[in-house]
One Martini backbone bead per residue (centre of mass of N, CA, C, O) as a GRO file, in nm:
protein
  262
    1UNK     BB    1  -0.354   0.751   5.937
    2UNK     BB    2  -0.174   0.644   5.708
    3UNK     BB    3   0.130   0.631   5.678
    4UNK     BB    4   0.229   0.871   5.420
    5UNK     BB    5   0.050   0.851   5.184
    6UNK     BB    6   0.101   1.186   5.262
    7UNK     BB    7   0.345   1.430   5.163
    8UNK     BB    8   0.479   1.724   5.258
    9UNK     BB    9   0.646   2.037   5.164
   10UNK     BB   10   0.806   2.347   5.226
   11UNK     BB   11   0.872   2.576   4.940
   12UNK     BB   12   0.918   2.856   4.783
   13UNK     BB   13   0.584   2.928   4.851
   14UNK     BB   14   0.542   2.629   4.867
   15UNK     BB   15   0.309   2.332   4.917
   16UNK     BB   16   0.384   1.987   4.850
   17UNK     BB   17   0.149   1.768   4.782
   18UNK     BB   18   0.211   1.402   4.802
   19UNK     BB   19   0.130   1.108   4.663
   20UNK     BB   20   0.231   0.799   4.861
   21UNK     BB   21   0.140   0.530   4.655
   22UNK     BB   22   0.339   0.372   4.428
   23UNK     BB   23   0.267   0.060   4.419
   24UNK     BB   24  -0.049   0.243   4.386
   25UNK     BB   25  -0.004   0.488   4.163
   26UNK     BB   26  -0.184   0.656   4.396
   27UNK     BB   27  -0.422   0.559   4.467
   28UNK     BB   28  -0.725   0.659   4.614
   29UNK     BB   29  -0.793   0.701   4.933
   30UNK     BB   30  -0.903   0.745   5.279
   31UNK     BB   31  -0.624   0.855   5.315
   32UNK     BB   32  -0.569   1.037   5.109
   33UNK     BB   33  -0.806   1.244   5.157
   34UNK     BB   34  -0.736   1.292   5.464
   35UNK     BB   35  -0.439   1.418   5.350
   36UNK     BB   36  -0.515   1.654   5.189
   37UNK     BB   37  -0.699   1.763   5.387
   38UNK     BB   38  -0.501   1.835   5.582
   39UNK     BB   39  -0.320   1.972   5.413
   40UNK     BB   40  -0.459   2.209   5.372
   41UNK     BB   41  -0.519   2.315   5.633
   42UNK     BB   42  -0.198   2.400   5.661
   43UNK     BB   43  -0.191   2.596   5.445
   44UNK     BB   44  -0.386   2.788   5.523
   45UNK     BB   45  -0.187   2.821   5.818
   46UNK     BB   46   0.056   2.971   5.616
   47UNK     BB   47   0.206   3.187   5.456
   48UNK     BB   48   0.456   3.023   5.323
   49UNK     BB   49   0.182   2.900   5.140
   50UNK     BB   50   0.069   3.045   4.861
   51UNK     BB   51   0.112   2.752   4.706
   52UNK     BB   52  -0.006   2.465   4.574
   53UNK     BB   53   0.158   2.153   4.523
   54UNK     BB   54   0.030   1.849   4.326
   55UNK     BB   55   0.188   1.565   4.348
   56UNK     BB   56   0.380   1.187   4.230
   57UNK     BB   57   0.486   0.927   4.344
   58UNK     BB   58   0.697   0.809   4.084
   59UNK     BB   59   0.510   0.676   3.772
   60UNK     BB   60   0.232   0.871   3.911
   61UNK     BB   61   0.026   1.058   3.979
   62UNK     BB   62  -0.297   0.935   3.947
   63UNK     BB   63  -0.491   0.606   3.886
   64UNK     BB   64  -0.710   0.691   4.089
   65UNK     BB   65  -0.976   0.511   4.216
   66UNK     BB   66  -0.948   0.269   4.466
   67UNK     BB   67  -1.119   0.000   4.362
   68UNK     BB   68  -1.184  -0.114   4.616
   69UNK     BB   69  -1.356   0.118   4.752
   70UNK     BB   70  -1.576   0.130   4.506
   71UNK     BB   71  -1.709  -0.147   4.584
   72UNK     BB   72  -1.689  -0.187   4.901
   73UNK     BB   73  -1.441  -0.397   5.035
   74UNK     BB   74  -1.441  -0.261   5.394
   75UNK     BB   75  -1.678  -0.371   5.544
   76UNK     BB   76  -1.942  -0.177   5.420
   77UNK     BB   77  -2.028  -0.158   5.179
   78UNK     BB   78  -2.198   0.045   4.924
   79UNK     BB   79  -2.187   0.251   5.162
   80UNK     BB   80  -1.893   0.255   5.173
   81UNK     BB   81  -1.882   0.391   4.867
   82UNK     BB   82  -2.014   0.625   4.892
   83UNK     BB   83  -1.892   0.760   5.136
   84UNK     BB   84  -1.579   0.756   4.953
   85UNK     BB   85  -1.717   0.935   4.705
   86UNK     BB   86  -1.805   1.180   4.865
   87UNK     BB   87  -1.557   1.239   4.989
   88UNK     BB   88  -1.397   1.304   4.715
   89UNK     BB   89  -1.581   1.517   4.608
   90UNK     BB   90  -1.519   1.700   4.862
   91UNK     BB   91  -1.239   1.756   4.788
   92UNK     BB   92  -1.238   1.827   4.477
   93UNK     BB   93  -1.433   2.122   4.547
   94UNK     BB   94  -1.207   2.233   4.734
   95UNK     BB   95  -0.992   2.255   4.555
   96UNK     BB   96  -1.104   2.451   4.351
   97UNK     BB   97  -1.177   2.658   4.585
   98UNK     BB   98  -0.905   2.706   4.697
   99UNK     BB   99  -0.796   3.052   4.766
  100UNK     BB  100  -0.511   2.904   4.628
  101UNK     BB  101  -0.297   2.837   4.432
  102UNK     BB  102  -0.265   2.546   4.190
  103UNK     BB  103  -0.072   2.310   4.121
  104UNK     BB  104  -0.001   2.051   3.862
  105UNK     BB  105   0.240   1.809   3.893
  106UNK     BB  106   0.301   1.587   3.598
  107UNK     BB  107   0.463   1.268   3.624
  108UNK     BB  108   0.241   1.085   3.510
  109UNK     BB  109  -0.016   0.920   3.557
  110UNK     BB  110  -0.364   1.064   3.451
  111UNK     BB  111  -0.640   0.878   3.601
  112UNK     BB  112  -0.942   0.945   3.632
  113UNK     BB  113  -0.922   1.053   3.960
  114UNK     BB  114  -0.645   1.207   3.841
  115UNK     BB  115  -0.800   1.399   3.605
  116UNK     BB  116  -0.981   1.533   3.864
  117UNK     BB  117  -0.750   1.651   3.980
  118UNK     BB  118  -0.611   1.821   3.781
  119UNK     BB  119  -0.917   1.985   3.721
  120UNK     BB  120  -0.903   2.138   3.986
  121UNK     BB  121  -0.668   2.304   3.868
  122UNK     BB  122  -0.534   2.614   3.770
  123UNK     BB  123  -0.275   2.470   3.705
  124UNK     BB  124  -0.022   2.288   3.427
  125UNK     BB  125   0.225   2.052   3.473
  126UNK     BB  126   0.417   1.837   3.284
  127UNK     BB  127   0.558   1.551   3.138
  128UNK     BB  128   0.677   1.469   2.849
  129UNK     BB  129   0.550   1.139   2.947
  130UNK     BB  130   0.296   1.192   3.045
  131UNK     BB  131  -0.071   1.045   3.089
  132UNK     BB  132  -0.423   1.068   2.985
  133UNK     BB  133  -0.724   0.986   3.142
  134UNK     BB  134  -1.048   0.856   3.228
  135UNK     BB  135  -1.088   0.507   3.197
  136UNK     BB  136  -1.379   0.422   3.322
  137UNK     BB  137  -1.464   0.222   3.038
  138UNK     BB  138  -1.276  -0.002   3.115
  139UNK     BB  139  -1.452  -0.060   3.397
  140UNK     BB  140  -1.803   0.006   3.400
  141UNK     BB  141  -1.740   0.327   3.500
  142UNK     BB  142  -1.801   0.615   3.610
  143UNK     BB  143  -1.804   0.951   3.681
  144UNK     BB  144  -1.763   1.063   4.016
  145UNK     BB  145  -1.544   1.362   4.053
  146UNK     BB  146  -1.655   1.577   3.781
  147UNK     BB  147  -1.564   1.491   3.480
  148UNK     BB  148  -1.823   1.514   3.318
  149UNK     BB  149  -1.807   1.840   3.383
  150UNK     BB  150  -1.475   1.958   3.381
  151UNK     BB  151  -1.391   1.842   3.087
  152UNK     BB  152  -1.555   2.004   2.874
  153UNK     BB  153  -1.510   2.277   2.997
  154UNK     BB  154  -1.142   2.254   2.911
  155UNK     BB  155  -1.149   2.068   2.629
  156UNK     BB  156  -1.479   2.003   2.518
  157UNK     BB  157  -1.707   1.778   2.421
  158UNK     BB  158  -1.564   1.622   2.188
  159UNK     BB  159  -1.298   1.548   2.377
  160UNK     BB  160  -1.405   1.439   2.585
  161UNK     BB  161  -1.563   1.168   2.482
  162UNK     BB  162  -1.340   1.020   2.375
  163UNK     BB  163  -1.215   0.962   2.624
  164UNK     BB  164  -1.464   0.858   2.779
  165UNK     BB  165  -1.540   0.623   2.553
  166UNK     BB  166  -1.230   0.500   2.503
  167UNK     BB  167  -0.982   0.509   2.733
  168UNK     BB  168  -0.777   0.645   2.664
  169UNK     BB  169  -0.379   0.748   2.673
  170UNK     BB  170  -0.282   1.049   2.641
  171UNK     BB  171  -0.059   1.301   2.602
  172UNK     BB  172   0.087   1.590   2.722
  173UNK     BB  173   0.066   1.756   2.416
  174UNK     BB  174  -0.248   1.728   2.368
  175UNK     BB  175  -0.322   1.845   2.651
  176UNK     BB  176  -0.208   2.140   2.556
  177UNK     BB  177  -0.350   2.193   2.284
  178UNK     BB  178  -0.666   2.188   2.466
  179UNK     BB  179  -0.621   2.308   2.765
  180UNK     BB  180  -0.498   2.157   3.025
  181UNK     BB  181  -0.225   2.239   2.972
  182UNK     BB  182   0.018   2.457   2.982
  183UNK     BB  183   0.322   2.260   3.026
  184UNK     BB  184   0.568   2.122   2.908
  185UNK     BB  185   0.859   1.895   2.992
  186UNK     BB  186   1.098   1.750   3.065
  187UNK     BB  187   1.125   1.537   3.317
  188UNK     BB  188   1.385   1.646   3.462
  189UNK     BB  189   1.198   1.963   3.447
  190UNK     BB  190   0.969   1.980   3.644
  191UNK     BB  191   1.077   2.095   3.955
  192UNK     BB  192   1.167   2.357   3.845
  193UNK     BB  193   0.949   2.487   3.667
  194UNK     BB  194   0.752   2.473   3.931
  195UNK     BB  195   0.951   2.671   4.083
  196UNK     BB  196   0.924   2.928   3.874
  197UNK     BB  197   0.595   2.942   3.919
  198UNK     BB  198   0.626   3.024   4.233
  199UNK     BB  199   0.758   3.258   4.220
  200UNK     BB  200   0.611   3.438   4.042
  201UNK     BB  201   0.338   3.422   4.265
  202UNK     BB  202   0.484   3.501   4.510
  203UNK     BB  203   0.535   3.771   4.434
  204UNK     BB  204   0.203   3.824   4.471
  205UNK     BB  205  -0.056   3.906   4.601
  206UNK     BB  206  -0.234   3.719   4.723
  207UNK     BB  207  -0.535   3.850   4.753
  208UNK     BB  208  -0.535   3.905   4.495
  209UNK     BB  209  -0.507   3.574   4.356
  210UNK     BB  210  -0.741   3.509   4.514
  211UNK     BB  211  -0.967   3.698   4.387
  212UNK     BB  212  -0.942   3.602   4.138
  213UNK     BB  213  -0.987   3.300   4.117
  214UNK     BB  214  -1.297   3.412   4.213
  215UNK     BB  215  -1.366   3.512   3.966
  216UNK     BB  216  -1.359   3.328   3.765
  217UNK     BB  217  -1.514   3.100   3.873
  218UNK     BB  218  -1.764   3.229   3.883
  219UNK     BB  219  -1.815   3.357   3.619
  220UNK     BB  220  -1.805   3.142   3.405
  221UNK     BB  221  -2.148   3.053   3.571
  222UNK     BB  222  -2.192   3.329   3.462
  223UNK     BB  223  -2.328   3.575   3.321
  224UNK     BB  224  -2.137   3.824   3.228
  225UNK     BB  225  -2.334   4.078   3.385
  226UNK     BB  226  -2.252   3.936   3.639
  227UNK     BB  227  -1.963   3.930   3.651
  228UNK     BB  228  -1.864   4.226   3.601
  229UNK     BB  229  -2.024   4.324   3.840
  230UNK     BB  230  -1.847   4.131   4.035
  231UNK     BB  231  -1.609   4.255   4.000
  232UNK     BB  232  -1.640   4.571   4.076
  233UNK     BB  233  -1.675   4.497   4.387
  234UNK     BB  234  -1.393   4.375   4.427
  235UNK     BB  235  -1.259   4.629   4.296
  236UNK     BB  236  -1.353   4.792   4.584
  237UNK     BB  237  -1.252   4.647   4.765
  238UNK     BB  238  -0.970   4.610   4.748
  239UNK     BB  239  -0.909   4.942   4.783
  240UNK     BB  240  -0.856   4.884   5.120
  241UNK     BB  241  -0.622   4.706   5.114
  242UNK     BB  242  -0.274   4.668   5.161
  243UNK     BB  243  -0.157   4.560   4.884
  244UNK     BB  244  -0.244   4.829   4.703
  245UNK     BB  245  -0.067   5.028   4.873
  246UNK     BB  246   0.210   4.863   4.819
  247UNK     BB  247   0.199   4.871   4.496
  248UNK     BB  248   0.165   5.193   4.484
  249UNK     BB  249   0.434   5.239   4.646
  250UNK     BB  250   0.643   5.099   4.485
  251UNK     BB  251   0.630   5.187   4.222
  252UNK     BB  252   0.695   5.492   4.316
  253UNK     BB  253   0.992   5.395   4.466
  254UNK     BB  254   1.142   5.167   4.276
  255UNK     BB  255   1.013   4.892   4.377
  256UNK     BB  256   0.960   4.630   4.562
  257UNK     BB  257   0.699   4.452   4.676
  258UNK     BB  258   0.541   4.378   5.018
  259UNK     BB  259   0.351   4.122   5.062
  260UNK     BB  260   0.078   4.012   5.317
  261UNK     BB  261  -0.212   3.958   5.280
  262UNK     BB  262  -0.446   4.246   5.326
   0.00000   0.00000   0.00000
């Protein structure tokens, strides 16, 4: 792996996993998609991080895929273009699916296929100078990596299309509007922003955490009846939990909850 391409660092209940390379805006290489996944499979393997934040070194989150390898640059020719392509699509529906809350804190530009990595997380902090964009269309290509799919489902079809049709970049207070980031704050007070609702998820019970995640993302793809149903299941399983019973004895005895995640 390139040497540092991706930093980790774990604090607060959270490991921060952060691209690290600010001269190429953080453009997403066959060494980033690699350095994300060893991210996750160490936090997946840590107590101590609860939620993952995806955040950009230097002046953007990430200006997305580095164009010499969907190209197909690298030696490989559009074979390898391809299968760089299908690498990073599969890692992108991994962050989606990871057990544990992501949040991206953007902190400059998220476009192309950083918009798509945005996408897939499950909340979203800004700076109020950062910058959204698809931006495929300014260079004659599609979205790879799930865009045309998960940007009109979080802020419907006729934004996601202007976006998608004009390449503009819109601001981070825009996409607050629409309904794909949370909250804007000011550019130096993101990295506080974020250590505070870090705090705030870390302090309750990972397992139920994780299994909302997953009512939630099964639900949206599924008919009503059928999501509430598999609530029902989920929340009968629960009900054997360390965590259901620890927080229902918290509450009895006047304390704070201490989950365990089981």
């Amino acid at each position: 792996m390139e040497e540092r391409s991706v930093v980790t660092e774990v604090r607060g209940g959270a490991m921060w996993i952060t691209l690290n390379r600010p001269e190429a805006m953080n453009a997403i290489s066959p060494e980033v998609v690699d350095g994300v996944g060893r991210a996750l499979d160490e936090a997946l393997a840590r107590d101590d991080a609860r939620v993952v934040v995806l955040t950009g070194a230097g002046r953007a989150f990430c200006a997305g895929a580095d164009l010499k390898f969907v190209r197909g640059e690298t030696g490989g020719g559009q074979s390898g273009a391809g299968q760089f392509l299908a690498s990073l699509l599969e890692l992108l529906n991994r962050l989606e699916r990871f057990p544990r809350p992501v949040i991206a804190a953007v902190n400059g530009l998220a476009l192309a296929g950083g918009l798509e990595l945005v996408l897939c997380c499950d909340l979203v902090l800004a700076a109020r100078s950062a910058r959204f964009g698809d931006a495929h269309a300014n260079y004659g290509l599609l979205p790879g990596g799930g865009g045309s799919v998960r940007l009109p489902r979080k802020i419907g079809a006729a934004r996601a299309k202007y976006l998608m049709f004009t390449g503009e970049f819109v601001p981070a207070a825009a996409m607050e509007a629409a309904g794909l980031v949370n909250e804007v704050v000011d550019d130096g007070a993101l990295t506080q922003a974020v250590d505070a609702l870090v705090a705030k998820i870390a302090a309750k019970s990972p397992l139920g955490v994780s299994r909302m995640k997953a009512l939630v993302n099964d639900g949206l793809e599924q008919p009503v009846e059928v999501a509430l149903r598999q609530e029902l299941l989920m929340t009968a399983l629960h009900e054997h939990s360390d965590d259901l019973r620890e927080g229902l004895a918290a509450f009895q005895e006047k304390r704070a909850p201490r989950f365990t995640g089981h």
